[in-house]
Short mmCIF file of C-alpha atoms in Angstrom, two decimals:
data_model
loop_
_atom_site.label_atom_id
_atom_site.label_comp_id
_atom_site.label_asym_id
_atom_site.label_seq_id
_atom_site.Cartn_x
_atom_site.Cartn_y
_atom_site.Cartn_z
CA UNK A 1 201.60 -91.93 67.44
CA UNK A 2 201.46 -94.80 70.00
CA UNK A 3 204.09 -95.02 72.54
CA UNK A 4 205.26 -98.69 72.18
CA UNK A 5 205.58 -100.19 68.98
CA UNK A 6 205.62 -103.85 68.74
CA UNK A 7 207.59 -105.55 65.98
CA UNK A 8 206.91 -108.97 66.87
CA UNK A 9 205.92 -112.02 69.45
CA UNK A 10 205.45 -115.53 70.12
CA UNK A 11 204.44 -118.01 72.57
CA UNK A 12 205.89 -119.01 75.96
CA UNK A 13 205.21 -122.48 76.09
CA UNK A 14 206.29 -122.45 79.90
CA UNK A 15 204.89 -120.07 81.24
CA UNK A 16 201.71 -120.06 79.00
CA UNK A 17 201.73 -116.66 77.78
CA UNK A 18 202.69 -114.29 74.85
CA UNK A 19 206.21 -112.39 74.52
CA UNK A 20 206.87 -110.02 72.59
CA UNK A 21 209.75 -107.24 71.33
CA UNK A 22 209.20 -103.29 70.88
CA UNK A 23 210.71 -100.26 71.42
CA UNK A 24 209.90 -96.63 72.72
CA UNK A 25 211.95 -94.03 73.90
CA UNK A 26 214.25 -92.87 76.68
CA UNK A 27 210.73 -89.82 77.08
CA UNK A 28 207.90 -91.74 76.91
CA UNK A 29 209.93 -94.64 79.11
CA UNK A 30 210.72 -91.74 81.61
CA UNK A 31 206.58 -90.73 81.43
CA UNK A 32 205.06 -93.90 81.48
CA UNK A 33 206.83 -97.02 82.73
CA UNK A 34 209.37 -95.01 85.37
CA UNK A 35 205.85 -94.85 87.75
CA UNK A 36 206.04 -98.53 87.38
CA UNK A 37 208.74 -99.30 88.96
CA UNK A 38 207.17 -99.80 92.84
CA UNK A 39 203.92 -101.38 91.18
CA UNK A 40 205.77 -105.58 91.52
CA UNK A 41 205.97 -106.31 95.19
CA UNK A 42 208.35 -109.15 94.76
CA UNK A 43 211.03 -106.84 92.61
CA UNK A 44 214.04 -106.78 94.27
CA UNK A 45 215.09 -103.00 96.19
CA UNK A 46 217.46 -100.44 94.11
CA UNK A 47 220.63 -101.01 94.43
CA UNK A 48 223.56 -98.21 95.31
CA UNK A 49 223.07 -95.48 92.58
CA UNK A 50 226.79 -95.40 92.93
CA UNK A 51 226.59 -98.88 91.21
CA UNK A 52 224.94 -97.72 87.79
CA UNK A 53 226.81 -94.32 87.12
CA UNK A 54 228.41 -95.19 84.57
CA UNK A 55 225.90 -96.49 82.69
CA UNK A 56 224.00 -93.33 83.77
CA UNK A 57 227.38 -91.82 81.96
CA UNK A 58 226.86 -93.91 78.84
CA UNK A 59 223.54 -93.48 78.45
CA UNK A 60 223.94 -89.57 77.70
CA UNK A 61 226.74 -90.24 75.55
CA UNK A 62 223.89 -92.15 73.81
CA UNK A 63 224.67 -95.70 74.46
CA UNK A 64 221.93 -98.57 73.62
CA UNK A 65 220.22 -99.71 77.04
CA UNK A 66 219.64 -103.07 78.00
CA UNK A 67 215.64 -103.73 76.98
CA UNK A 68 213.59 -103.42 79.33
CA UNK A 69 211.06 -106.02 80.48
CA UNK A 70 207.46 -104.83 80.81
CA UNK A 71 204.93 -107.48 82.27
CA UNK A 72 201.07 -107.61 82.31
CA UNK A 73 198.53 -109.72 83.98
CA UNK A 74 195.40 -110.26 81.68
CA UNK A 75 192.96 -113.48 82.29
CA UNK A 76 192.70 -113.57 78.64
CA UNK A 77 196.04 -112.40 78.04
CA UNK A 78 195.99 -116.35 75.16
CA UNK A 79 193.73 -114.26 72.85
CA UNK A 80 196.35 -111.78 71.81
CA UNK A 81 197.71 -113.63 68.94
CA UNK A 82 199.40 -111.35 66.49
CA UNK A 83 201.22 -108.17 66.65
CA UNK A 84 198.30 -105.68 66.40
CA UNK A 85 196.62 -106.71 69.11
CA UNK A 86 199.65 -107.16 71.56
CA UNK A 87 200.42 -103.74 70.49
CA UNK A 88 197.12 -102.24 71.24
CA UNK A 89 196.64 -104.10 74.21
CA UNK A 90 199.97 -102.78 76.06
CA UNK A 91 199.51 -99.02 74.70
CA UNK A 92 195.83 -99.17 76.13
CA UNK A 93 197.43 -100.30 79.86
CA UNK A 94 200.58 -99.28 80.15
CA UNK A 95 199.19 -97.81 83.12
CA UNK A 96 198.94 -101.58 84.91
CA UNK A 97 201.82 -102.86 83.84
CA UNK A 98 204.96 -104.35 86.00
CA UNK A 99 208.71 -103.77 85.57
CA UNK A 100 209.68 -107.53 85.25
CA UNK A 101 213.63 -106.84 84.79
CA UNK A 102 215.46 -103.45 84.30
CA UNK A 103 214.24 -101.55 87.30
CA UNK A 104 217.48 -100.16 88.12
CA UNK A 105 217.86 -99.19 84.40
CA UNK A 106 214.56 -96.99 84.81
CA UNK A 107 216.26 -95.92 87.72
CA UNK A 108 219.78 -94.69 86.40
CA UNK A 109 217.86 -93.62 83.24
CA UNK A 110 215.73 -91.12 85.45
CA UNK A 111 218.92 -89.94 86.83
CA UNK A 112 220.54 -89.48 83.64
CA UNK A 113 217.59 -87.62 82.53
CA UNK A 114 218.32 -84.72 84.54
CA UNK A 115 222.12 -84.19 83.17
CA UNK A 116 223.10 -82.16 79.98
CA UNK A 117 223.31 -83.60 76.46
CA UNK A 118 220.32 -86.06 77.74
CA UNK A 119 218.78 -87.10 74.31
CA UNK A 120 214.65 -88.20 75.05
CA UNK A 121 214.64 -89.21 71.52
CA UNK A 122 216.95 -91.94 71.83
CA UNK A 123 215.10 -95.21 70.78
CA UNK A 124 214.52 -97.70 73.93
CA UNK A 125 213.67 -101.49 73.60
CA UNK A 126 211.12 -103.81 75.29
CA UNK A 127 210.26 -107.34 75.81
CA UNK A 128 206.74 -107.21 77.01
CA UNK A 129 204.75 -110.28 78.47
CA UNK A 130 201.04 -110.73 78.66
CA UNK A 131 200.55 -113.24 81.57
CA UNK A 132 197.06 -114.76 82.99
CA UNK A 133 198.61 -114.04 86.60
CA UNK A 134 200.95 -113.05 89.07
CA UNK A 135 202.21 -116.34 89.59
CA UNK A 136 203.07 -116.88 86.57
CA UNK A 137 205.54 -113.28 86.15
CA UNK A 138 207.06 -114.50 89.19
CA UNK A 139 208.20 -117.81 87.82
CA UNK A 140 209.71 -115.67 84.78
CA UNK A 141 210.96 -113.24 86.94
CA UNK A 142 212.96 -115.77 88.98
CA UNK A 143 214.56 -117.06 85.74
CA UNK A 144 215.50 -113.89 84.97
CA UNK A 145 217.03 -112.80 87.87
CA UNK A 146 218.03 -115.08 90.06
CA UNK A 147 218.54 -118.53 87.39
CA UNK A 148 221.77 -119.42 86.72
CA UNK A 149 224.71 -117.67 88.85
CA UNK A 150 226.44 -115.47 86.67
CA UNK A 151 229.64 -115.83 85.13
CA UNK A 152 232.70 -113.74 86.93
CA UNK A 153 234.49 -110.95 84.95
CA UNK A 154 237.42 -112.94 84.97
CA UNK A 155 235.74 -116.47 83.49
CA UNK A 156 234.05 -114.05 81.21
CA UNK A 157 237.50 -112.22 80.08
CA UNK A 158 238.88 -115.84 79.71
CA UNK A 159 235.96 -116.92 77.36
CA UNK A 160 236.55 -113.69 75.58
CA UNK A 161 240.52 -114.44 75.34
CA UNK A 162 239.70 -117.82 74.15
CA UNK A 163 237.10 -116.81 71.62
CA UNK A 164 238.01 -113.21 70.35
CA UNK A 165 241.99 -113.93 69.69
CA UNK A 166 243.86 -115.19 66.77
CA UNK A 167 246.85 -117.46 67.97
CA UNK A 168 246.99 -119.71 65.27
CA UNK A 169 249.16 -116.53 63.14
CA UNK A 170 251.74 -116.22 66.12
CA UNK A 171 254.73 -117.58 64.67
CA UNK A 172 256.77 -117.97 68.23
CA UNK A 173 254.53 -119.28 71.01
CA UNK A 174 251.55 -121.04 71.02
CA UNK A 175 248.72 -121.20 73.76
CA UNK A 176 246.63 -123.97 75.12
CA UNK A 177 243.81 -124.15 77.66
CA UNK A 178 243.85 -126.37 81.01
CA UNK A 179 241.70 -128.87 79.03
CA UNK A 180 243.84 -128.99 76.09
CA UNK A 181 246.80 -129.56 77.70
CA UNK A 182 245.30 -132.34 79.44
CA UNK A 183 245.38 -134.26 76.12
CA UNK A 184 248.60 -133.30 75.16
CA UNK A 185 250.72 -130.87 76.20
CA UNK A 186 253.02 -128.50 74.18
CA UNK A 187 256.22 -127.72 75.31
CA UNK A 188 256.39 -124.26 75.61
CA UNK A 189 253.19 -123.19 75.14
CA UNK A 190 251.25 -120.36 77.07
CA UNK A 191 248.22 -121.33 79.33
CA UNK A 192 245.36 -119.69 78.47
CA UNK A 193 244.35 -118.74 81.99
CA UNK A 194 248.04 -116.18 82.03
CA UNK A 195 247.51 -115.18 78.77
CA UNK A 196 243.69 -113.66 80.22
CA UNK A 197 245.14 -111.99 83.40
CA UNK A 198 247.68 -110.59 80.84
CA UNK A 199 244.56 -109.26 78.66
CA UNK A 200 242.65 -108.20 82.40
CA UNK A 201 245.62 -106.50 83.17
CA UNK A 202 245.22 -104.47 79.49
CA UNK A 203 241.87 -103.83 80.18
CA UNK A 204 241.84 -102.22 83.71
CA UNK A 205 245.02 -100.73 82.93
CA UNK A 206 245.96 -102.17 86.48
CA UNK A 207 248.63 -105.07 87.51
CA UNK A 208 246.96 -105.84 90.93
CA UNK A 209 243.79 -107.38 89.97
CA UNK A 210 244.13 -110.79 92.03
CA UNK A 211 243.93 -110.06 95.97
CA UNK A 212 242.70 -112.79 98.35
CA UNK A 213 242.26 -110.43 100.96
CA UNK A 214 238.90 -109.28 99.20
CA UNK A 215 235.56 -111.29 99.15
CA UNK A 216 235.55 -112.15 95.48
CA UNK A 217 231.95 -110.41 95.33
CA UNK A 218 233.67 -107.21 95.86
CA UNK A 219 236.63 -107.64 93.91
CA UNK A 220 234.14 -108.33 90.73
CA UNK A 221 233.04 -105.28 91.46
CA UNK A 222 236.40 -103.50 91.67
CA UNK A 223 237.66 -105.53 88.61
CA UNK A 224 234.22 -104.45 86.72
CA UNK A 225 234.95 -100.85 87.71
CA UNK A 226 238.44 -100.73 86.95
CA UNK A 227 237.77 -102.07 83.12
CA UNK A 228 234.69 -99.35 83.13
CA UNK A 229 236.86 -96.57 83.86
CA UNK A 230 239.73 -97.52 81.83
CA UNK A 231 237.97 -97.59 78.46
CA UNK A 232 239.42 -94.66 76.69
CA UNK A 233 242.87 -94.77 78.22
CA UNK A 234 244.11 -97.32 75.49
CA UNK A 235 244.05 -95.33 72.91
CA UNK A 236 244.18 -97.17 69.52
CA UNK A 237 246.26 -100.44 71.07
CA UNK A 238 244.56 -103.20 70.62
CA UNK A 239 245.45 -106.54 72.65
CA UNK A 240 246.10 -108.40 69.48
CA UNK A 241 248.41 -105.85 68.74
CA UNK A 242 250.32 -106.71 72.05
CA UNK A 243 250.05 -110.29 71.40
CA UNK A 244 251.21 -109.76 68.23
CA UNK A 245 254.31 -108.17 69.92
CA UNK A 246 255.02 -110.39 72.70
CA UNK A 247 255.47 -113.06 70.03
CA UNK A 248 257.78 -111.18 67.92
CA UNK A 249 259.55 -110.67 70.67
CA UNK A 250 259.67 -114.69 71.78
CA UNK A 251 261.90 -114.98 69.07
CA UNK A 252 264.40 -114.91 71.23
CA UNK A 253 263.67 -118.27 73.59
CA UNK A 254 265.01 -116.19 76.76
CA UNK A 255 262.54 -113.25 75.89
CA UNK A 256 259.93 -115.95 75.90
CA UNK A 257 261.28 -117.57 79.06
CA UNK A 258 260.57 -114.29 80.42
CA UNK A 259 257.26 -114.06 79.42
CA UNK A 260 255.91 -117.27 80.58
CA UNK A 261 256.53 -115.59 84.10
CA UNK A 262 252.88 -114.68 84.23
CA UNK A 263 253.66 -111.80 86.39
CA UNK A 264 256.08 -110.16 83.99
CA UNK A 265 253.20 -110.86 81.20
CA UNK A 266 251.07 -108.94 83.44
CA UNK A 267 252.90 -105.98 83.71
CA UNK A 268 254.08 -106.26 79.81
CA UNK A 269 250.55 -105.76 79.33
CA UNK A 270 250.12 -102.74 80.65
CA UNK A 271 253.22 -100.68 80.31
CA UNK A 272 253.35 -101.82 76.88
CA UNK A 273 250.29 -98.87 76.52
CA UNK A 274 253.14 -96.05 77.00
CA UNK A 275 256.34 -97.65 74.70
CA UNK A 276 254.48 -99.95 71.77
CA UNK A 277 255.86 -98.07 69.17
CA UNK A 278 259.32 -98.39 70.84
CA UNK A 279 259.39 -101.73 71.69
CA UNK A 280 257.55 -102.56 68.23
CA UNK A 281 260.94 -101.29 66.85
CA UNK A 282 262.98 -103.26 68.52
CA UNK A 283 265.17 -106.28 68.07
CA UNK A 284 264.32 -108.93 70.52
CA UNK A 285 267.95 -109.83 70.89
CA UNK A 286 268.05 -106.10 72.17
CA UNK A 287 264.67 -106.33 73.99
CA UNK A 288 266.36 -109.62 75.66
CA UNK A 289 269.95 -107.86 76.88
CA UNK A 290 267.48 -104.95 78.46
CA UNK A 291 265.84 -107.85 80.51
CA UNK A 292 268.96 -109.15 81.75
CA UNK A 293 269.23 -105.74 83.16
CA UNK A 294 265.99 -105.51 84.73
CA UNK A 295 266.75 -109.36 86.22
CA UNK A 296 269.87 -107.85 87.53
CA UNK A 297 268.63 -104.62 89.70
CA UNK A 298 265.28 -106.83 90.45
CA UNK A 299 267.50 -109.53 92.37
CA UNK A 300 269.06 -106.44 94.46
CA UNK A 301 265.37 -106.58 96.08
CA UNK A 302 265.63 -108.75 99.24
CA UNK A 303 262.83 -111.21 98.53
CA UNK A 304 262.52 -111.53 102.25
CA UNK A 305 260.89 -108.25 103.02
CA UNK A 306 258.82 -107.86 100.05
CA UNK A 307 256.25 -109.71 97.86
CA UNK A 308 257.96 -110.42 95.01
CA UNK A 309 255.09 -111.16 92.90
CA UNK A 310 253.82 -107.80 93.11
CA UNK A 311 257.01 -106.23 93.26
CA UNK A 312 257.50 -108.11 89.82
CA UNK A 313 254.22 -106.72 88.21
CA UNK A 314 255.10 -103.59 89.26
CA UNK A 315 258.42 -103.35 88.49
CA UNK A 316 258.18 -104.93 84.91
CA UNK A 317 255.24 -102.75 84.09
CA UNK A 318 257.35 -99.69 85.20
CA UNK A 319 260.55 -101.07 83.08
CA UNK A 320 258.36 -101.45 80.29
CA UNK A 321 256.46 -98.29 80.36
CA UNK A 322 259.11 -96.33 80.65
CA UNK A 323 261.67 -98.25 78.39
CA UNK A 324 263.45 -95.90 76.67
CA UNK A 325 264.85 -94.59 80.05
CA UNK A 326 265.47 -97.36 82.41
CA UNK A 327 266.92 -99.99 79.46
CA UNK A 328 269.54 -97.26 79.20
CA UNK A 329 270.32 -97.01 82.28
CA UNK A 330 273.91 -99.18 84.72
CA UNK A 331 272.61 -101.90 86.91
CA UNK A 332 273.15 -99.69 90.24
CA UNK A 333 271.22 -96.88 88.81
CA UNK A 334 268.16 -99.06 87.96
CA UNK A 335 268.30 -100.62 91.27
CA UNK A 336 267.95 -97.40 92.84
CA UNK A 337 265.48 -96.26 90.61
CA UNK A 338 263.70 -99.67 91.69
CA UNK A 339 264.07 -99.02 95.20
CA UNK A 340 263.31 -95.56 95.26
CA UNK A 341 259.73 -96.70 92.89
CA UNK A 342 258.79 -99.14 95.46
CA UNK A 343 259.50 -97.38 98.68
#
């Protein structure tokens, strides 16, 4: 049995050169490209193994890895025109091959290798290019790697909000984007931008995702973590189901009021994970007398000493996650429980 199978290719008209798809497996990737990985002098250095351990995680829970780009230098690389002979030719020199992209992939996958439940078997895919030189793998590698800047979690989260949710069913609010409300405006209505941070807030399970204190490089990172490590804490909820419910709730124009206050959206979002079937029971002339409580022991803060912006994500996130208890709660008792949270 050969190692790499190739299922198809084509021509790269810029670079001059054929690419093609395939696949192996986690073993034979482990035996024969892994000694690859130092062969491409211009490949950029590992980065912190700290970096990749979760995918190292979710590659022995048998996750599908990111292909892998293989890369070969052949003067008369233009004569390998169909899938046979691309497939012969990178089984014969696998050996002399180059790790174009997904060095640190090899790297983590090398590392998960050595942990329990590690399945060899598990199918890994390939692009694979047949180049006449050097020069011209570097030209792909640059577009590869260093091309475009990539989007940020949080413009990707927003495309995702933007793209992934329903709002035409809500029945109660309605949400725009900072270009549509350019052209016209609706009274009322959401911006998209709060209605993400609401939905990054879900996903990290975390109110505190904006600080300017921290290079945004490393809060990417942080944000990228904190959604990584959060993935099975959500249970079942889904964040349509919470839009869903903020909606039914804006029934009541105060309850929407409310909401537009994008940091009590943000922490709605999150302690909603701990009461959903509560507050998916309730009345949102109910839900709206249990704010004016919350209002009430919040304004016993003084606004002076604290940040009230995330004192408010906080606070509404505790309020909400713990709903049962605190809406039943007297004004003074709340405020201590408040000041006693926060101290």
């Amino acid at each position: 049995m050969k190692d790499i199978k190739v299922f198809t290719s084509d021509l790269d008209k810029v670079i001059d050169s054929y690419v093609a798809m395939g696949m192996t497996t986690y073993g034979v990737a482990l035996d024969r490209l892994y000694p690859l990985i130092n062969r491409f002098e211009a490949q950029r250095k590992l980065q912190d193994k700290k970096f990749y351990k979760r995918l190292q995680r979710d590659i022995i829970e048998g996750c599908i890895m990111p292909p892998l780009t293989i890369a070969f230098v052949d003067k008369d690389g233009k004569d390998l025109e169909n899938v046979d002979d691309i497939e012969k030719f990178v089984n014969d020199n696998i050996d002399k091959g180059y790790i174009l992209d997904g060095m640190q992939r090899l790297n983590t996958l090398k590392s998960a290798s050595k942990s329990e439940g590690f399945d060899k078997d598990r199918v890994a895919y390939l692009n694979l290019i047949v180049a006449e030189n050097q020069d011209k793998l570097l030209y792909r590698m640059i577009t590869l790697n260093n091309g475009q800047k990539p989007m940020t979690p949080r413009h990707q989260i927003e495309i995702l909000t933007a793209e992934m949710f329903d709002f035409s069913g809500l029945e109660n609010i309605s949400v725009q984007t900072e270009k549509e409300r350019a052209k016209k405006t609706i009274r009322g209505a959401f911006n998209l931008g709060d209605i993400s941070r609401g939905y990054l807030a879900f996903l990290t399970n975390n109110v505190n995702n904006e600080n300017n204190k921290i290079i945004d490089e490393k809060m990417d990172e942080i944000l990228v973590s904190r959604v990584l490590d959060s993935r099975d804490s959500s249970g079942d909820l889904k964040f349509q189901d919470v839009l869903s419910l903020i909606d039914a709730l804006s029934l009541d124009n105060a309850a929407k009021k409310w909401f537009k206050i994008n940091n009590n959206l943000i922490g709605f979002c999150v302690g909603v994970k701990e009461s959903y079937d509560t507050l998916d029971n309730l009345r949102a002339s109910d839900f709206v007398e249990s704010l004016d409580l919350f209002e009430e022991a919040f304004d016993a803060i003084n606004a002076s000493k604290v940040n009230l912006g995330k004192y408010r994500r906080q606070l509404s996130c505790e309020f909400v996650r713990n709903y049962t208890e605190l809406s039943g709660l007297d004004e003074d008792d709340l405020t201590e429980y408040f000041v006693e949270f926060t101290s």
